[in-house]
Amino acid sequence: NTVIEHSADDSTELYDASLPDLIPIVDKNGKWGFIDKNGNEVIPCKYDWANYFSEGLAGVKMNGNWGFVDKNGKEVVPCEYDWFSDFSEGLAYVQMNGKWGFLKKNRKWGFIDKNGNEVIPCKYDDAGDFSEGFASVKMNDKWGFIDKYGNEVIQCKYNWANTFSEGLAIVKMNCKYGFVNKNGNEVVPCKYDDACDFSEGLALVQMNGKWGFIDKNGNEVIPCEYGYAYGFSEGLASVEMNDKWGFIDKNGNEVIPCKYEEAYGFSNGL
């Protein structure tokens, strides 16, 4: 997070409409709080650390432990957790009673709601954010998925699992990547060397050192022939071939030739 130094003498207007309503700051004593866009300190600088707000709550640290405050400064989740994530779809994963060593052994993760209720017990070795109603979790060195009630909807059997995007999630098995749907069906076999989330109906995958795109049925609609690429945005994807970048459409047509030193995704037509 960007640190914005603040003191009582500061009066310069530094903020614009693109900034969040409340911004974490650190004072000259090293304590964190929050100011609004006009520079008013609305939550006092008393915390050891503070994060940006997400879904109406912000993570704060005091005396070595983490909790959450609302925008009125009320500590709605006590500072009693070893670690946390931002809220996603109404839940955040937290760690309690972790035994932290060089290898971070014996840590356990669960989920709390916005009232601080531990709705899913701290029993997992690792966890990801909720996305599309599911969260990836790790138990006994294997990954699977749970729903918001803590039900294991996809068995913990994978070497790794990502969050869901457009109805599918990346999973890893035996050093290869594929995709599962929300019923746990492996709709794209674990055969790729690497993979990225679906975007606009297509996913970037790598095979034999080259990148291409597949659809949600696993069909390779754009061959793995590029040195690298980024996901589709506004109907186009940037691709690299022979150290030069250009853009292709979803049919694989090179609509902007690969002649540039770098290229990234389109946003608002540019």
Short mmCIF file of C-alpha atoms in Angstrom, two decimals:
data_model
loop_
_atom_site.label_atom_id
_atom_site.label_comp_id
_atom_site.label_asym_id
_atom_site.label_seq_id
_atom_site.Cartn_x
_atom_site.Cartn_y
_atom_site.Cartn_z
CA ASN A 1 0.00 0.00 0.00
CA THR A 2 1.07 3.55 -0.70
CA VAL A 3 2.03 5.42 2.45
CA ILE A 4 0.77 9.01 2.68
CA GLU A 5 2.57 10.89 5.41
CA HIS A 6 0.29 13.16 7.42
CA SER A 7 0.68 15.61 10.22
CA ALA A 8 -1.49 18.25 11.87
CA ASP A 9 0.35 20.93 9.89
CA ASP A 10 -0.61 19.45 6.52
CA SER A 11 -3.24 21.52 4.75
CA THR A 12 -2.50 20.87 1.09
CA GLU A 13 -5.36 19.29 -0.89
CA LEU A 14 -3.76 16.13 -2.31
CA TYR A 15 -6.84 14.09 -3.12
CA ASP A 16 -9.21 13.75 -6.06
CA ALA A 17 -12.45 11.94 -6.86
CA SER A 18 -10.61 8.85 -8.08
CA LEU A 19 -9.36 8.06 -4.56
CA PRO A 20 -11.28 5.92 -2.03
CA ASP A 21 -13.52 7.63 0.55
CA LEU A 22 -11.02 6.84 3.31
CA ILE A 23 -7.28 6.48 2.88
CA PRO A 24 -4.84 4.80 5.30
CA ILE A 25 -2.08 7.10 6.56
CA VAL A 26 0.85 6.87 8.96
CA ASP A 27 1.75 9.72 11.32
CA LYS A 28 5.18 10.84 12.48
CA ASN A 29 5.01 8.36 15.38
CA GLY A 30 4.55 5.43 13.04
CA LYS A 31 0.89 4.90 13.89
CA TRP A 32 -1.80 4.33 11.28
CA GLY A 33 -5.28 5.75 10.85
CA PHE A 34 -7.56 7.02 8.08
CA ILE A 35 -8.24 10.38 6.47
CA ASP A 36 -10.97 11.47 4.05
CA LYS A 37 -10.40 13.18 0.70
CA ASN A 38 -10.16 16.56 2.40
CA GLY A 39 -7.36 15.41 4.70
CA ASN A 40 -9.55 15.16 7.81
CA GLU A 41 -8.45 12.41 10.21
CA VAL A 42 -11.69 10.46 10.65
CA ILE A 43 -10.15 7.37 12.30
CA PRO A 44 -7.34 8.20 14.75
CA CYS A 45 -3.77 7.15 14.10
CA LYS A 46 -3.45 4.47 16.77
CA TYR A 47 -2.84 1.26 14.84
CA ASP A 48 0.42 -0.48 14.02
CA TRP A 49 -0.73 -0.94 10.40
CA ALA A 50 -3.84 -0.37 8.30
CA ASN A 51 -5.09 -1.56 4.92
CA TYR A 52 -7.48 0.01 2.42
CA PHE A 53 -11.20 -0.57 2.87
CA SER A 54 -12.80 -3.50 1.06
CA GLU A 55 -16.56 -4.13 1.17
CA GLY A 56 -16.91 -1.52 3.91
CA LEU A 57 -14.24 -2.86 6.29
CA ALA A 58 -10.48 -2.37 6.62
CA GLY A 59 -7.90 -4.62 8.23
CA VAL A 60 -5.98 -3.02 11.10
CA LYS A 61 -3.16 -4.29 13.29
CA MET A 62 -2.68 -3.64 16.99
CA ASN A 63 -0.28 -5.32 19.43
CA GLY A 64 0.74 -7.86 16.79
CA ASN A 65 -2.79 -9.02 15.92
CA TRP A 66 -5.26 -8.15 13.16
CA GLY A 67 -8.92 -7.17 13.14
CA PHE A 68 -11.32 -4.99 11.13
CA VAL A 69 -12.82 -1.52 11.54
CA ASP A 70 -15.78 0.04 9.76
CA LYS A 71 -15.78 3.54 8.27
CA ASN A 72 -16.88 5.02 11.60
CA GLY A 73 -13.79 3.59 13.27
CA LYS A 74 -15.74 0.92 15.16
CA GLU A 75 -13.70 -2.26 15.67
CA VAL A 76 -16.29 -4.71 14.37
CA VAL A 77 -13.84 -7.64 14.39
CA PRO A 78 -11.44 -7.62 17.38
CA CYS A 79 -7.70 -7.54 16.79
CA GLU A 80 -7.10 -11.19 17.71
CA TYR A 81 -6.05 -12.86 14.47
CA ASP A 82 -2.53 -13.72 13.31
CA TRP A 83 -3.26 -12.80 9.70
CA PHE A 84 -6.19 -12.04 7.39
CA SER A 85 -7.36 -11.30 3.87
CA ASP A 86 -9.61 -8.52 2.62
CA PHE A 87 -13.32 -9.32 2.52
CA SER A 88 -14.55 -10.93 -0.68
CA GLU A 89 -18.23 -11.77 -1.22
CA GLY A 90 -18.92 -11.05 2.44
CA LEU A 91 -16.25 -13.32 3.95
CA ALA A 92 -12.56 -12.99 4.81
CA TYR A 93 -10.09 -15.74 5.60
CA VAL A 94 -8.13 -15.44 8.82
CA GLN A 95 -5.43 -17.27 10.71
CA MET A 96 -5.50 -17.92 14.44
CA ASN A 97 -2.99 -19.56 16.78
CA GLY A 98 -0.48 -19.96 13.98
CA LYS A 99 2.97 -21.28 14.89
CA TRP A 100 5.21 -19.11 12.77
CA GLY A 101 8.71 -20.35 11.97
CA PHE A 102 10.93 -20.21 8.92
CA LEU A 103 8.68 -22.73 7.16
CA LYS A 104 5.44 -21.27 8.59
CA LYS A 105 4.41 -24.62 10.08
CA ASN A 106 1.07 -25.56 11.64
CA ARG A 107 -0.84 -22.47 10.54
CA LYS A 108 -4.60 -22.89 10.28
CA TRP A 109 -7.08 -20.78 8.33
CA GLY A 110 -10.83 -20.24 8.46
CA PHE A 111 -13.38 -17.58 7.50
CA ILE A 112 -15.19 -14.83 9.40
CA ASP A 113 -18.19 -12.73 8.42
CA LYS A 114 -18.44 -8.96 8.80
CA ASN A 115 -19.64 -9.29 12.38
CA GLY A 116 -16.52 -11.24 13.33
CA ASN A 117 -18.35 -14.56 13.56
CA GLU A 118 -16.13 -17.51 12.65
CA VAL A 119 -18.50 -19.07 10.13
CA ILE A 120 -15.95 -21.59 8.84
CA PRO A 121 -13.54 -22.94 11.51
CA CYS A 122 -9.80 -22.32 11.39
CA LYS A 123 -8.83 -25.81 10.24
CA TYR A 124 -7.29 -25.34 6.80
CA ASP A 125 -3.59 -25.21 5.94
CA ASP A 126 -4.21 -22.39 3.45
CA ALA A 127 -7.12 -20.68 1.73
CA GLY A 128 -8.03 -18.30 -1.06
CA ASP A 129 -10.68 -15.61 -1.44
CA PHE A 130 -14.30 -16.43 -2.17
CA SER A 131 -15.18 -15.91 -5.81
CA GLU A 132 -18.48 -16.84 -7.44
CA GLY A 133 -19.57 -18.49 -4.19
CA PHE A 134 -16.57 -20.79 -3.75
CA ALA A 135 -13.16 -20.57 -2.06
CA SER A 136 -10.11 -22.74 -2.64
CA VAL A 137 -8.78 -24.40 0.53
CA LYS A 138 -5.79 -26.58 1.35
CA MET A 139 -5.89 -29.55 3.70
CA ASN A 140 -3.28 -32.29 4.14
CA ASP A 141 -1.23 -30.70 1.35
CA LYS A 142 -4.08 -30.94 -1.20
CA TRP A 143 -6.41 -28.27 -2.58
CA GLY A 144 -10.15 -28.29 -3.20
CA PHE A 145 -13.13 -25.95 -2.82
CA ILE A 146 -15.71 -25.10 -0.17
CA ASP A 147 -18.95 -23.11 -0.31
CA LYS A 148 -19.91 -20.33 2.11
CA TYR A 149 -21.33 -22.87 4.56
CA GLY A 150 -17.99 -24.69 4.78
CA ASN A 151 -19.16 -27.67 2.73
CA GLU A 152 -16.38 -29.29 0.72
CA VAL A 153 -17.99 -29.11 -2.71
CA ILE A 154 -14.88 -30.17 -4.64
CA GLN A 155 -12.60 -32.71 -2.99
CA CYS A 156 -9.16 -31.64 -1.76
CA LYS A 157 -7.11 -33.66 -4.23
CA TYR A 158 -5.22 -31.12 -6.32
CA ASN A 159 -1.65 -29.84 -5.95
CA TRP A 160 -3.01 -26.29 -6.26
CA ALA A 161 -6.28 -24.51 -7.08
CA ASN A 162 -7.12 -20.94 -8.03
CA THR A 163 -10.33 -18.92 -7.57
CA PHE A 164 -13.29 -19.30 -9.93
CA SER A 165 -13.56 -16.96 -12.91
CA GLU A 166 -16.39 -17.12 -15.45
CA GLY A 167 -17.58 -20.41 -13.94
CA LEU A 168 -14.26 -22.27 -14.11
CA ALA A 169 -11.20 -22.52 -11.87
CA ILE A 170 -7.61 -23.43 -12.64
CA VAL A 171 -6.35 -26.61 -10.90
CA LYS A 172 -2.95 -28.26 -10.89
CA MET A 173 -2.26 -31.99 -10.85
CA ASN A 174 1.11 -33.68 -11.37
CA CYS A 175 2.71 -30.39 -12.47
CA LYS A 176 0.08 -29.80 -15.18
CA TYR A 177 -2.81 -27.33 -15.28
CA GLY A 178 -6.46 -27.71 -16.26
CA PHE A 179 -9.90 -26.35 -15.33
CA VAL A 180 -12.82 -27.59 -13.21
CA ASN A 181 -16.40 -26.39 -13.14
CA LYS A 182 -18.49 -25.85 -10.01
CA ASN A 183 -19.63 -29.48 -10.02
CA GLY A 184 -16.02 -30.59 -9.77
CA ASN A 185 -15.91 -31.88 -13.33
CA GLU A 186 -12.52 -31.46 -14.98
CA VAL A 187 -13.79 -29.85 -18.17
CA VAL A 188 -10.27 -29.07 -19.38
CA PRO A 189 -7.79 -31.87 -18.57
CA CYS A 190 -4.65 -31.11 -16.57
CA LYS A 191 -2.28 -31.19 -19.54
CA TYR A 192 -0.96 -27.63 -19.86
CA ASP A 193 2.36 -26.31 -18.56
CA ASP A 194 0.67 -23.13 -17.30
CA ALA A 195 -2.72 -21.44 -17.46
CA CYS A 196 -4.45 -18.13 -16.69
CA ASP A 197 -8.05 -17.35 -15.69
CA PHE A 198 -10.78 -17.14 -18.29
CA SER A 199 -11.44 -13.65 -19.62
CA GLU A 200 -14.16 -12.87 -22.13
CA GLY A 201 -14.75 -16.59 -22.67
CA LEU A 202 -11.16 -17.58 -23.45
CA ALA A 203 -8.22 -18.64 -21.27
CA LEU A 204 -4.53 -18.26 -21.93
CA VAL A 205 -2.63 -21.57 -21.74
CA GLN A 206 0.95 -22.68 -22.29
CA MET A 207 2.21 -25.86 -23.89
CA ASN A 208 5.81 -26.70 -24.81
CA GLY A 209 6.90 -23.14 -24.01
CA LYS A 210 4.34 -21.47 -26.28
CA TRP A 211 1.07 -19.70 -25.45
CA GLY A 212 -2.37 -19.84 -27.02
CA PHE A 213 -6.06 -19.71 -26.04
CA ILE A 214 -8.75 -22.29 -25.27
CA ASP A 215 -12.53 -21.96 -24.93
CA LYS A 216 -14.59 -23.31 -22.03
CA ASN A 217 -14.91 -26.71 -23.70
CA GLY A 218 -11.15 -27.05 -23.87
CA ASN A 219 -10.94 -26.41 -27.60
CA GLU A 220 -7.70 -24.72 -28.63
CA VAL A 221 -9.22 -21.87 -30.62
CA ILE A 222 -5.92 -20.01 -31.01
CA PRO A 223 -2.86 -22.29 -31.35
CA CYS A 224 -0.05 -22.26 -28.79
CA GLU A 225 2.44 -20.44 -30.97
CA TYR A 226 3.21 -17.19 -29.12
CA GLY A 227 6.19 -16.41 -26.90
CA TYR A 228 3.81 -14.81 -24.41
CA ALA A 229 0.40 -13.15 -24.33
CA TYR A 230 -2.10 -11.41 -22.06
CA GLY A 231 -5.79 -12.22 -21.60
CA PHE A 232 -8.51 -10.74 -23.78
CA SER A 233 -9.82 -7.29 -22.97
CA GLU A 234 -12.42 -5.52 -25.12
CA GLY A 235 -12.17 -8.27 -27.73
CA LEU A 236 -8.41 -8.10 -28.26
CA ALA A 237 -5.36 -9.75 -26.68
CA SER A 238 -1.75 -8.59 -26.81
CA VAL A 239 0.65 -11.28 -28.04
CA GLU A 240 4.41 -11.55 -28.45
CA MET A 241 6.17 -13.21 -31.34
CA ASN A 242 9.89 -12.96 -32.17
CA ASP A 243 10.31 -10.38 -29.36
CA LYS A 244 7.70 -8.04 -30.87
CA TRP A 245 4.19 -7.33 -29.63
CA GLY A 246 0.87 -6.83 -31.38
CA PHE A 247 -2.82 -7.71 -30.99
CA ILE A 248 -5.08 -10.54 -32.12
CA ASP A 249 -8.86 -10.90 -32.12
CA LYS A 250 -10.78 -13.95 -30.84
CA ASN A 251 -10.46 -15.67 -34.20
CA GLY A 252 -6.68 -15.43 -33.98
CA ASN A 253 -6.43 -12.73 -36.64
CA GLU A 254 -3.50 -10.36 -36.12
CA VAL A 255 -5.39 -7.07 -36.24
CA ILE A 256 -2.40 -5.02 -35.07
CA PRO A 257 0.95 -6.36 -36.34
CA CYS A 258 3.60 -7.65 -33.93
CA LYS A 259 6.02 -4.76 -34.31
CA TYR A 260 6.01 -3.07 -30.90
CA GLU A 261 8.46 -3.40 -28.02
CA GLU A 262 5.65 -3.85 -25.47
CA ALA A 263 1.86 -3.98 -25.45
CA TYR A 264 -0.83 -4.41 -22.78
CA GLY A 265 -4.58 -4.89 -22.71
CA PHE A 266 -7.09 -2.35 -24.02
CA SER A 267 -9.15 -0.33 -21.55
CA ASN A 268 -11.93 2.01 -22.67
CA GLY A 269 -10.80 1.68 -26.27
CA LEU A 270 -7.14 2.54 -25.64
#
